[in-house]
Coordinates of N, CA and C and ligand atoms in Angstrom, one line a residue:
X28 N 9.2 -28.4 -20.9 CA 9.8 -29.2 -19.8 C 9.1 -30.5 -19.6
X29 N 9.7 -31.4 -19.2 CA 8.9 -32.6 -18.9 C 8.3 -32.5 -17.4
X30 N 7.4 -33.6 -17.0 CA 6.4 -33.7 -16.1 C 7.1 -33.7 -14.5
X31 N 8.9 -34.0 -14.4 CA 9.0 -34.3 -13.2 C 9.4 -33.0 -13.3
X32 N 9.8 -31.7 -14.3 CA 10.4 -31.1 -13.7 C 9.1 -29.8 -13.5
X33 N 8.5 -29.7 -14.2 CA 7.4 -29.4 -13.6 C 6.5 -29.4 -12.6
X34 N 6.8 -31.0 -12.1 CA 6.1 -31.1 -10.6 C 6.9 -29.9 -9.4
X35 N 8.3 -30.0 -9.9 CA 9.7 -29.9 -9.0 C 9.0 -28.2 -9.2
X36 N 8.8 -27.5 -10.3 CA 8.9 -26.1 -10.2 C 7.6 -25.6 -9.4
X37 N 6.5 -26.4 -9.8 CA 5.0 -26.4 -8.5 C 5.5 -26.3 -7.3
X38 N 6.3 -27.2 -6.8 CA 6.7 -27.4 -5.5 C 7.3 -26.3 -5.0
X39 N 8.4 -26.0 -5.3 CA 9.1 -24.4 -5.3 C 8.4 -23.5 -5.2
X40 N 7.2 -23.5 -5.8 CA 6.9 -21.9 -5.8 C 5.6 -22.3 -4.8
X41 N 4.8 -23.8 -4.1 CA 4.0 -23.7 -3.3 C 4.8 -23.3 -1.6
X42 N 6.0 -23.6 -2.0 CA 7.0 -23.5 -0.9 C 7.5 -22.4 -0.3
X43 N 6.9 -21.3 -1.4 CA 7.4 -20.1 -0.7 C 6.2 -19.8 0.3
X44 N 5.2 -20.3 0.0 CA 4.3 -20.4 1.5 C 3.5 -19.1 1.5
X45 N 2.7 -18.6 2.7 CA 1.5 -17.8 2.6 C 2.3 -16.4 2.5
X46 N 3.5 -16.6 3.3 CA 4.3 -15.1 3.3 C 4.5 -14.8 1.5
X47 N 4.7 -15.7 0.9 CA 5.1 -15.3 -0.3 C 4.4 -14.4 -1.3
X48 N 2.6 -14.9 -0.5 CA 1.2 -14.9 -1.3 C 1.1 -13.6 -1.0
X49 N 1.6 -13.8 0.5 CA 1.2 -11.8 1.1 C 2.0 -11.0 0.6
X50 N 3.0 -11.4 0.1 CA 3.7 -10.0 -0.3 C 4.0 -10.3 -1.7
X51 N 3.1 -10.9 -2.6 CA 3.2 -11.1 -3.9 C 3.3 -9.9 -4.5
X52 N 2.5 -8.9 -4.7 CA 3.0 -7.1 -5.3 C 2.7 -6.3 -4.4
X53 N 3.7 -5.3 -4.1 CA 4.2 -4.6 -3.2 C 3.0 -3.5 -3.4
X54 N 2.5 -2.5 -2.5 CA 1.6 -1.6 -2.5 C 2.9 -0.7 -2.7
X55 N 2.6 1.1 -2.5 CA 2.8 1.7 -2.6 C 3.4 2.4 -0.9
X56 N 4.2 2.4 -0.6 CA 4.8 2.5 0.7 C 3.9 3.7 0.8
X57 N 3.6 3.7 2.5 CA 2.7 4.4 3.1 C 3.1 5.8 3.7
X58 N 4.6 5.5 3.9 CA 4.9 7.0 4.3 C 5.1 8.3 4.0
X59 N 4.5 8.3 2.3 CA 4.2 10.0 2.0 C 3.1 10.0 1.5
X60 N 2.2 9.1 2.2 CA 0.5 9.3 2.2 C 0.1 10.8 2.6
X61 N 0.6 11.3 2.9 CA 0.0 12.9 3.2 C 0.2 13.5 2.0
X62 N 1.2 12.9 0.7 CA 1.3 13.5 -0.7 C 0.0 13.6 -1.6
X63 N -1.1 12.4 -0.9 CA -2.2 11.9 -1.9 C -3.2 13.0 -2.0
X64 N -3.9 12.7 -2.6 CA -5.4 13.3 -3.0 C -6.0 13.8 -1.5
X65 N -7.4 14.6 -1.6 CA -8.6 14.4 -0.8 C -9.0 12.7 -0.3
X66 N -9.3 13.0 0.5 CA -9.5 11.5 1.5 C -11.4 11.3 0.9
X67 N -12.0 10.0 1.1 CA -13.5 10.0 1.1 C -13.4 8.5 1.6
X68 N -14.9 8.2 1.7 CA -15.0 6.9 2.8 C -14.4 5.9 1.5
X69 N -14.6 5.5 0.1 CA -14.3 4.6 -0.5 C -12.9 5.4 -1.4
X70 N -12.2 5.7 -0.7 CA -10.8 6.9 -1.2 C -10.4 5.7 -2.7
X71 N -10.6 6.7 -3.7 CA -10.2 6.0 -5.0 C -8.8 5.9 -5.1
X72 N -8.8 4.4 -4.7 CA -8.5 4.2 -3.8 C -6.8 3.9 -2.9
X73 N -6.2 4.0 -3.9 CA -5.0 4.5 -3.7 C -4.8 5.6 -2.4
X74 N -4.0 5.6 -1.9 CA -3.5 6.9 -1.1 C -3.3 8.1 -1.9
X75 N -2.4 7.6 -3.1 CA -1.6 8.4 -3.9 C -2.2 8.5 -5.3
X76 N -2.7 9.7 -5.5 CA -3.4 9.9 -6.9 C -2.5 9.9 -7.8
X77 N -3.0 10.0 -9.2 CA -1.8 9.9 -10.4 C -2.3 11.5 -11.0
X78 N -1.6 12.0 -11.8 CA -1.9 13.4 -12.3 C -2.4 13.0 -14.0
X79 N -3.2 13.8 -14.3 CA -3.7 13.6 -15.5 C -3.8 14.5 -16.8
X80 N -2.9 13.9 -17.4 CA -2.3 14.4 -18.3 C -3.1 14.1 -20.1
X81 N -2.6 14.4 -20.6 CA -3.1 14.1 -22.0 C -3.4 12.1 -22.2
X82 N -2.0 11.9 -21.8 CA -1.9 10.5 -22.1 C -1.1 10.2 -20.6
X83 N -1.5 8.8 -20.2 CA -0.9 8.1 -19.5 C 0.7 7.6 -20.3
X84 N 1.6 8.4 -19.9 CA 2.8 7.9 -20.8 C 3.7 6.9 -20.3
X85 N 4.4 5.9 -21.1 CA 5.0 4.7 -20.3 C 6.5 4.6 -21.8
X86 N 7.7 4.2 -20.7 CA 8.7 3.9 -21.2 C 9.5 2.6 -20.6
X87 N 10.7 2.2 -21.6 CA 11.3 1.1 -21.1 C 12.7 1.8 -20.5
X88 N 13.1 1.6 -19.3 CA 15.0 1.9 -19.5 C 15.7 0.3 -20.4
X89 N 16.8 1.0 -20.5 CA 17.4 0.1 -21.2 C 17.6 -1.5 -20.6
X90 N 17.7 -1.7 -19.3 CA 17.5 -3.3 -19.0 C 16.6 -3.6 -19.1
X91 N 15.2 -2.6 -18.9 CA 14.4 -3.3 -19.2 C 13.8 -3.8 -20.8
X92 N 14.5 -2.6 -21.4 CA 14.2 -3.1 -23.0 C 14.7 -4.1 -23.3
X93 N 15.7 -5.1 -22.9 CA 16.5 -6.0 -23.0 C 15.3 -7.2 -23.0
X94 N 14.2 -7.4 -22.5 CA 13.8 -8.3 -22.9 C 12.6 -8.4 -22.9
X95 N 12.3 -9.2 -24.1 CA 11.6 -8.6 -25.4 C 9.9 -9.1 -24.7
X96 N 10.2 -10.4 -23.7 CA 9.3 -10.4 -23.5 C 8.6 -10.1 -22.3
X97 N 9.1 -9.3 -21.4 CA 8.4 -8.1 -20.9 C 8.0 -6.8 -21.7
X98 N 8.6 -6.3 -22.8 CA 8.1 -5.3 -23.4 C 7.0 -5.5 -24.2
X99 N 6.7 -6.2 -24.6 CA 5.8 -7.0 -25.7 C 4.3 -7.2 -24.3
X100 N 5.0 -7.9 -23.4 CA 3.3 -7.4 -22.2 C 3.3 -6.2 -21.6
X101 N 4.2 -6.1 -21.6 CA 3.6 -4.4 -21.2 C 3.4 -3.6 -21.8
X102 N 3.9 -3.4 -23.5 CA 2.5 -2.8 -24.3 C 1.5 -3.2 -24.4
X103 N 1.2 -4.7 -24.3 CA -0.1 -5.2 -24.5 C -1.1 -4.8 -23.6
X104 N -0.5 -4.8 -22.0 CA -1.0 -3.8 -20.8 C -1.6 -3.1 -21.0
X105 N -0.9 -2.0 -21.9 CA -0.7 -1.0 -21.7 C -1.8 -0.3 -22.9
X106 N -1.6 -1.1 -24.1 CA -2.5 0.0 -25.2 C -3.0 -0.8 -26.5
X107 N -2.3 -2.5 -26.1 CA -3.6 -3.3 -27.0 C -5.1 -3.6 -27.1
X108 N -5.6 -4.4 -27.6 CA -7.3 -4.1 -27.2 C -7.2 -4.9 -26.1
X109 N -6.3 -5.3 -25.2 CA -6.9 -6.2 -24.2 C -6.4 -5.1 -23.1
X110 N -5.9 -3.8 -22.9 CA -5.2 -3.6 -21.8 C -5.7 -2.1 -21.7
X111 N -5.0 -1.3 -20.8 CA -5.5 0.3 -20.3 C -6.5 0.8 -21.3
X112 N -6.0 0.6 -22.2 CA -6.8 1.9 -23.3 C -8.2 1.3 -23.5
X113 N -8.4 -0.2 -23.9 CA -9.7 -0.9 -24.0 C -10.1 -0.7 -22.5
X114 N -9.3 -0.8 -21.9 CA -10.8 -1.1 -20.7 C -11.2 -0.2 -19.8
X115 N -10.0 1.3 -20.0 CA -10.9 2.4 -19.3 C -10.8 3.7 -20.0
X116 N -10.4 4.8 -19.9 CA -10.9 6.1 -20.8 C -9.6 6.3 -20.8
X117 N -8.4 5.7 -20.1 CA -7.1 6.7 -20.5 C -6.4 6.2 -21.2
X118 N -5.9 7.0 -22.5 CA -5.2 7.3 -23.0 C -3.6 6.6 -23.1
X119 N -3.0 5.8 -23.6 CA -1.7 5.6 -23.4 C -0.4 6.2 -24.6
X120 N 0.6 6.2 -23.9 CA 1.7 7.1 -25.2 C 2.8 6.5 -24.9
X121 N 3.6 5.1 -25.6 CA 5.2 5.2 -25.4 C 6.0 6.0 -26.2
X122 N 6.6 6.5 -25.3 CA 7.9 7.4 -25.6 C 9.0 6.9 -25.1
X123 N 9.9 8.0 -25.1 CA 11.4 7.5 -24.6 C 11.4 8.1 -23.2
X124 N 12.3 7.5 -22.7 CA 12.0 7.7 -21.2 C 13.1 9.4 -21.2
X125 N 12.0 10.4 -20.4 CA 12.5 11.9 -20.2 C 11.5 12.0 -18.6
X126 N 12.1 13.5 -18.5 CA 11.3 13.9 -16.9 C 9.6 13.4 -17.1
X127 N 9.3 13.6 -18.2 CA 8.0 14.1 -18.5 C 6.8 12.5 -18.4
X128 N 7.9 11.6 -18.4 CA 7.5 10.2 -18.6 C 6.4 9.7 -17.7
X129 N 5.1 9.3 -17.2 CA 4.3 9.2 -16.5 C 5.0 7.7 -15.9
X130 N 5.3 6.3 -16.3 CA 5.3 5.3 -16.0 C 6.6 4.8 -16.6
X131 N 7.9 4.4 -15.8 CA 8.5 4.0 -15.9 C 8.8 2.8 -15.7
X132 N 9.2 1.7 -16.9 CA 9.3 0.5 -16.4 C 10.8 0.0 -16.2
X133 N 11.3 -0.6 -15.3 CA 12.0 -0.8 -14.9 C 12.4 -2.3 -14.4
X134 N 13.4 -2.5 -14.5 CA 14.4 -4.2 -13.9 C 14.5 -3.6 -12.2
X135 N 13.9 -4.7 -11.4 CA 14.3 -4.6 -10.1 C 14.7 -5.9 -9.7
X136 N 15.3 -5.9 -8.3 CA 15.6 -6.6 -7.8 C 14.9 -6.9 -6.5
X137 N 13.8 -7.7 -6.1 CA 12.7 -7.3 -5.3 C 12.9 -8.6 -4.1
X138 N 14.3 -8.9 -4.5 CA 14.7 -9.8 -3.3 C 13.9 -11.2 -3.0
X139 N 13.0 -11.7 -3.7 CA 12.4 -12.7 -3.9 C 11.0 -12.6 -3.0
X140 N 10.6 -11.0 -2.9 CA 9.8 -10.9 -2.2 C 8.3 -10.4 -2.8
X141 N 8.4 -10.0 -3.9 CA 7.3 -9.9 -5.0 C 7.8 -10.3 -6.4
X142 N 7.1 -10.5 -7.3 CA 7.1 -10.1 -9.0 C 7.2 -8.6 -9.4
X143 N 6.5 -8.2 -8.7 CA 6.6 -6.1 -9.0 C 6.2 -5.1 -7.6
X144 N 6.7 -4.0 -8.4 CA 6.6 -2.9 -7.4 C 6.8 -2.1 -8.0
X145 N 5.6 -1.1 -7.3 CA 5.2 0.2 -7.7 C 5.5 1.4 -6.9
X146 N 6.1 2.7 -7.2 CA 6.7 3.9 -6.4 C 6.2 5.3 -7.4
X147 N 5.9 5.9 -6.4 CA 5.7 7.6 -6.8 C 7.0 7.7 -7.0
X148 N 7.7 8.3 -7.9 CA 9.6 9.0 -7.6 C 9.1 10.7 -8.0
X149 N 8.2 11.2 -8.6 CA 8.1 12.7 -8.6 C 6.9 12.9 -8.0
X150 N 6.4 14.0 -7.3 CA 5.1 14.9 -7.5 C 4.7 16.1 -8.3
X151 N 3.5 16.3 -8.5 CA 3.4 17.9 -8.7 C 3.1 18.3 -8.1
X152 N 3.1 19.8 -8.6 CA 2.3 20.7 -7.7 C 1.1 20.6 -6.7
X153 N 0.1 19.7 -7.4 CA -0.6 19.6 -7.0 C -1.1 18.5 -5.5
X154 N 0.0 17.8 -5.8 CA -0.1 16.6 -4.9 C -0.2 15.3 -5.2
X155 N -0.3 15.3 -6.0 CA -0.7 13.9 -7.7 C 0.9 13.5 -8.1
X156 N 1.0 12.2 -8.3 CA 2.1 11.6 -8.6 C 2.3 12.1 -10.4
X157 N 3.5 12.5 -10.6 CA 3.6 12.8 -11.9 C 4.1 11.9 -12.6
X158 N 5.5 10.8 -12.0 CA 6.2 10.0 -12.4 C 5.9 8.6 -11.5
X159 N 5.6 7.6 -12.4 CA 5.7 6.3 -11.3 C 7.1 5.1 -12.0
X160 N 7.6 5.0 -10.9 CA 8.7 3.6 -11.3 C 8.0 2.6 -11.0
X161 N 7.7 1.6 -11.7 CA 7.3 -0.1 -12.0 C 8.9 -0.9 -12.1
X162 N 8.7 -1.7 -11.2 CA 9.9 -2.9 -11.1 C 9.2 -4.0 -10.9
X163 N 10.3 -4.5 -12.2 CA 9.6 -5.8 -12.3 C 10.6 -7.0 -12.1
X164 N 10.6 -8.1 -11.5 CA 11.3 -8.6 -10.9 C 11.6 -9.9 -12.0
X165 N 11.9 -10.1 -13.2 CA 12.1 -10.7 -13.9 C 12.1 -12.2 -14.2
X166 N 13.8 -12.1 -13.0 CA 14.6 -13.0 -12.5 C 13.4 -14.1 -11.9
X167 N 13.0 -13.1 -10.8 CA 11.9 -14.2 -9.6 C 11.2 -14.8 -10.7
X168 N 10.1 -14.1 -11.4 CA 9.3 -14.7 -12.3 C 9.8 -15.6 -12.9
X169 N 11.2 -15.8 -13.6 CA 11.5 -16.7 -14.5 C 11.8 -18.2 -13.5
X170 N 12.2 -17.7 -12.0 CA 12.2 -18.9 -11.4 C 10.8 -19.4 -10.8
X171 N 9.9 -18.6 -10.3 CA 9.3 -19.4 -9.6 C 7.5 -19.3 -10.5
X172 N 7.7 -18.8 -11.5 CA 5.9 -18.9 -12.2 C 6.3 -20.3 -12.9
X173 N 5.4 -20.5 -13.2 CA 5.1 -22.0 -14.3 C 4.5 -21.6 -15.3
X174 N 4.1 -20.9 -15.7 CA 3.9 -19.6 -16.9 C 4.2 -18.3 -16.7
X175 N 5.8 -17.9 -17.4 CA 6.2 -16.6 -17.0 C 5.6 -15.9 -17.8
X176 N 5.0 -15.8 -18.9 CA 4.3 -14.9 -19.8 C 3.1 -14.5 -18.8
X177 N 2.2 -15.7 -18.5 CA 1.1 -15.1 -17.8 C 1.6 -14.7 -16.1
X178 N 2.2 -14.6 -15.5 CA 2.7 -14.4 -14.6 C 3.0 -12.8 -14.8
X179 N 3.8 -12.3 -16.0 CA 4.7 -11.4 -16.2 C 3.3 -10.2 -16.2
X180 N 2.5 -10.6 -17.1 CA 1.2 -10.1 -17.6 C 0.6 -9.8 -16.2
X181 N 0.1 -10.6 -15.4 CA -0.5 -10.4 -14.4 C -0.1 -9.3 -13.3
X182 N 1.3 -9.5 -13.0 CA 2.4 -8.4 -12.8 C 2.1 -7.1 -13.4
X183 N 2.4 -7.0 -14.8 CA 2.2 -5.9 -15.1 C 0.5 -4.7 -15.0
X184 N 0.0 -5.9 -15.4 CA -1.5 -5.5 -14.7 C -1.4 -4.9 -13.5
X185 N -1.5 -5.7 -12.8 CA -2.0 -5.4 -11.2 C -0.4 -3.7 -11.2
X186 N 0.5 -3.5 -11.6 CA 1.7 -2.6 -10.7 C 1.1 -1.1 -11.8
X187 N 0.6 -1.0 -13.3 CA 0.1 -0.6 -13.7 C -1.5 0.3 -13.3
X188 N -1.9 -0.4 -12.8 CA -3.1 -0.2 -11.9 C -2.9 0.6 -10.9
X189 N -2.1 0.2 -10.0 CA -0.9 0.9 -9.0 C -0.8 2.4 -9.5
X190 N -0.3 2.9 -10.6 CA -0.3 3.5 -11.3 C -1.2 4.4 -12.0
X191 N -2.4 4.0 -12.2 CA -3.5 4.5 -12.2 C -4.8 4.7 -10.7
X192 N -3.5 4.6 -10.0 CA -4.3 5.0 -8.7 C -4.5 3.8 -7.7
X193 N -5.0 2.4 -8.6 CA -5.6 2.1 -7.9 C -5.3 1.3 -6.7
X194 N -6.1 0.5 -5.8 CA -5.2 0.3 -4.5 C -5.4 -1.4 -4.9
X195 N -4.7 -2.3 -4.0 CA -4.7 -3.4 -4.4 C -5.6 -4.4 -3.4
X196 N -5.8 -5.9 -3.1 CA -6.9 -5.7 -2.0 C -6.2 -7.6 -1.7
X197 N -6.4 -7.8 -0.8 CA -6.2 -9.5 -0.8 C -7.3 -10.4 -0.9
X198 N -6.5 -12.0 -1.2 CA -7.9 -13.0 -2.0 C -9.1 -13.0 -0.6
X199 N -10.0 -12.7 -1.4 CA -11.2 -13.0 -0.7 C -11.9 -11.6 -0.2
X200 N -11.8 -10.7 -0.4 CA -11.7 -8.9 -0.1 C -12.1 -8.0 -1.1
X201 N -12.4 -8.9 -2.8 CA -12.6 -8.3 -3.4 C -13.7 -6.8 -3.2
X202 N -13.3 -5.4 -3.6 CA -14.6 -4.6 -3.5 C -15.7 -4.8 -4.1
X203 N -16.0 -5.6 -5.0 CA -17.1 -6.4 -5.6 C -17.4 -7.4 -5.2
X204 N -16.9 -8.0 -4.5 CA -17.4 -9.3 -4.2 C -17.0 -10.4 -4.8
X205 N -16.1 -10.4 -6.2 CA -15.2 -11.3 -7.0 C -14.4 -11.6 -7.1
X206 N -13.5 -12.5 -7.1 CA -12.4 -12.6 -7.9 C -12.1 -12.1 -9.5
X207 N -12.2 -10.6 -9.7 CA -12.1 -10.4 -10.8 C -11.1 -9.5 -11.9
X208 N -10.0 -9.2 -10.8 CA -9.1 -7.8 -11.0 C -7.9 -8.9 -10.6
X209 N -6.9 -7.7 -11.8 CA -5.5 -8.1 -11.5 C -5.1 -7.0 -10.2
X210 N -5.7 -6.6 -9.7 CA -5.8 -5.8 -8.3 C -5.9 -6.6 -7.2
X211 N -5.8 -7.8 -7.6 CA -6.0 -9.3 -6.3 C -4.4 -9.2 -6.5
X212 N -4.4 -9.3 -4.8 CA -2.6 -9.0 -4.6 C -2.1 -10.8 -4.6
X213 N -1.9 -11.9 -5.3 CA -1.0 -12.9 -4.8 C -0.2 -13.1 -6.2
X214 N -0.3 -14.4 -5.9 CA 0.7 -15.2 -7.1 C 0.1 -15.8 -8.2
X215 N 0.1 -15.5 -9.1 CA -1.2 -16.6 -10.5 C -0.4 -16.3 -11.4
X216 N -0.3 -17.3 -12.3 CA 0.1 -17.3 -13.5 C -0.8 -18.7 -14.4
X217 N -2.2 -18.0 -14.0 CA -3.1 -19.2 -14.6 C -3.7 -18.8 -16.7
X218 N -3.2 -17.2 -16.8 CA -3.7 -16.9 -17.7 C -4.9 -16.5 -18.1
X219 N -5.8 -16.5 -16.6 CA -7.0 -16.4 -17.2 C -7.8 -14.7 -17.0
X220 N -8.7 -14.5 -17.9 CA -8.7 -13.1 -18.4 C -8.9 -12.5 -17.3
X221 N -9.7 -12.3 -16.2 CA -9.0 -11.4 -15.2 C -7.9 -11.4 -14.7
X222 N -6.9 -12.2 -14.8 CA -5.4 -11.7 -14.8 C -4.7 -10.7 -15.6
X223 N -5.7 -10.3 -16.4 CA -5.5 -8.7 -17.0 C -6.3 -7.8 -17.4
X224 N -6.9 -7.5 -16.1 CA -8.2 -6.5 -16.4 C -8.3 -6.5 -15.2
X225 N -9.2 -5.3 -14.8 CA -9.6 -4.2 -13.3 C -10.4 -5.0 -13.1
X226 N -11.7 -5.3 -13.5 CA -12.9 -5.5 -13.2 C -14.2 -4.1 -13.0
X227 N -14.9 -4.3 -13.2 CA -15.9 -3.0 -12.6 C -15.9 -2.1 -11.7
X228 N -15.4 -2.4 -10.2 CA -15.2 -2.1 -9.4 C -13.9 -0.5 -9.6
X229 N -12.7 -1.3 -9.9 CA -11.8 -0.8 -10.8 C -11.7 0.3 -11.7
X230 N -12.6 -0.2 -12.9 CA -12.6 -0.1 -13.7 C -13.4 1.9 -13.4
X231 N -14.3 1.5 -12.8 CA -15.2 2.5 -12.3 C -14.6 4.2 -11.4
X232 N -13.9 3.4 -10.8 CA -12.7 4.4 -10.3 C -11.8 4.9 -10.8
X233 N -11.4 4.3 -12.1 CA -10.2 4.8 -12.8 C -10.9 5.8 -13.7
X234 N -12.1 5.2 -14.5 CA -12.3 6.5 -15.6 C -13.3 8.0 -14.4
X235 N -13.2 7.6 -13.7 CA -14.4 8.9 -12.7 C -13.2 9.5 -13.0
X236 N -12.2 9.2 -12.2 CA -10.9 10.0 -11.8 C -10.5 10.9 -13.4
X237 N -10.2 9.6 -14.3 CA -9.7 9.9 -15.8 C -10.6 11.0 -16.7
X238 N -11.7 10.8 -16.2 CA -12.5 11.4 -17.0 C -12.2 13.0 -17.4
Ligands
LIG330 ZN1 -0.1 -4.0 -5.3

């Protein structure tokens, strides 16, 4: 794109303003918090645990397989050396999307109110999420990132995470003290490598759990 229209798409997306920042990826709705785990003072940290299976398993539906380059980052997410599998102990497996499916990715329509969102849709027995739907808002990304690859990536990171339990936190709140997780809830599409990775903090709570 050339330089004016680039200024024009900055503009746009500074203009959705601090509301936009706040509700850049959606947490995990609060009202079947009584489904989650054991509570503790630093509750890992999600409300809602994930159940632990052989493999963390992840599928596309069909809109979402439609484009290529959402699928392509969310395997990369998911089980290249830069994503789930390199950076904590669990296990990833795409398959075809069945009951059994841990992580469902999914086309949403998120009303211009995030990039993604994350939902329990099954439990088990136990109380542990067995199935999670991931929506990803495509559309919004394509209009308002200035890099929708690294945008899309960042997305998937942080709703993924979601999914592996973990909780999300706003800029400046890090539990480390960093800016270092795609677990920082706003808007970025800067590319830069903690835009896809936990961080320590993260990182640390997912394999205790995984282990
Ligand atoms: Zn979130």
């Amino acid at each position: 794109m050339d330089q004016k229209a680039g200024q024009a798409r900055r503009r746009g997306r500074r203009g959705r303003g601090a509301m936009g920042v706040g509700l850049a990826v959606l947490t995990v709705a609060v009202t079947t918090m009584t489904n989650g785990g054991p509570a503790s003072a630093d509750p890992y940290p999600n409300e809602w645990y994930p159940d632990k299976g052989t493999y963390h398993s992840f599928c596309f539906t069909l809109a979402f397989a439609q484009h290529s380059g959402l699928v392509s980052r969310a395997r990369y997410s998911m089980d290249n050396n830069d994503g789930v599998e390199a950076q904590t102990v669990v296990d990833t497996d795409e398959q075809s999307c069945s009951a059994a499916t841990d992580v469902v990715f999914r086309i949403g329509d998120l009303h211009g109110k995030a990039y993604g969102s994350t939902d329990c849709v099954r439990w088990n027995g136990n109380g542990y999420c067995d199935s999670w739907a991931v929506d990803i808002d495509w559309e919004v990304i394509k209009q308002d990132a200035v890099n929708d690859g690294y945008a899309a990536r960042f997305t998937l990171c942080h709703e993924i995470g979601h999914t592996l339990g973990v909780k999300h936190y706003p800029a400046g709140s890090s539990p480390d003290g960093a800016t270092n997780s795609c677990m920082l809830s706003l808007l970025t599409d800067t590319g830069a490598a903690w835009t896809r990775s936990y961080g320590a903090h993260h990182r640390s709570h997912i394999n205790n759990w995984f282990a």
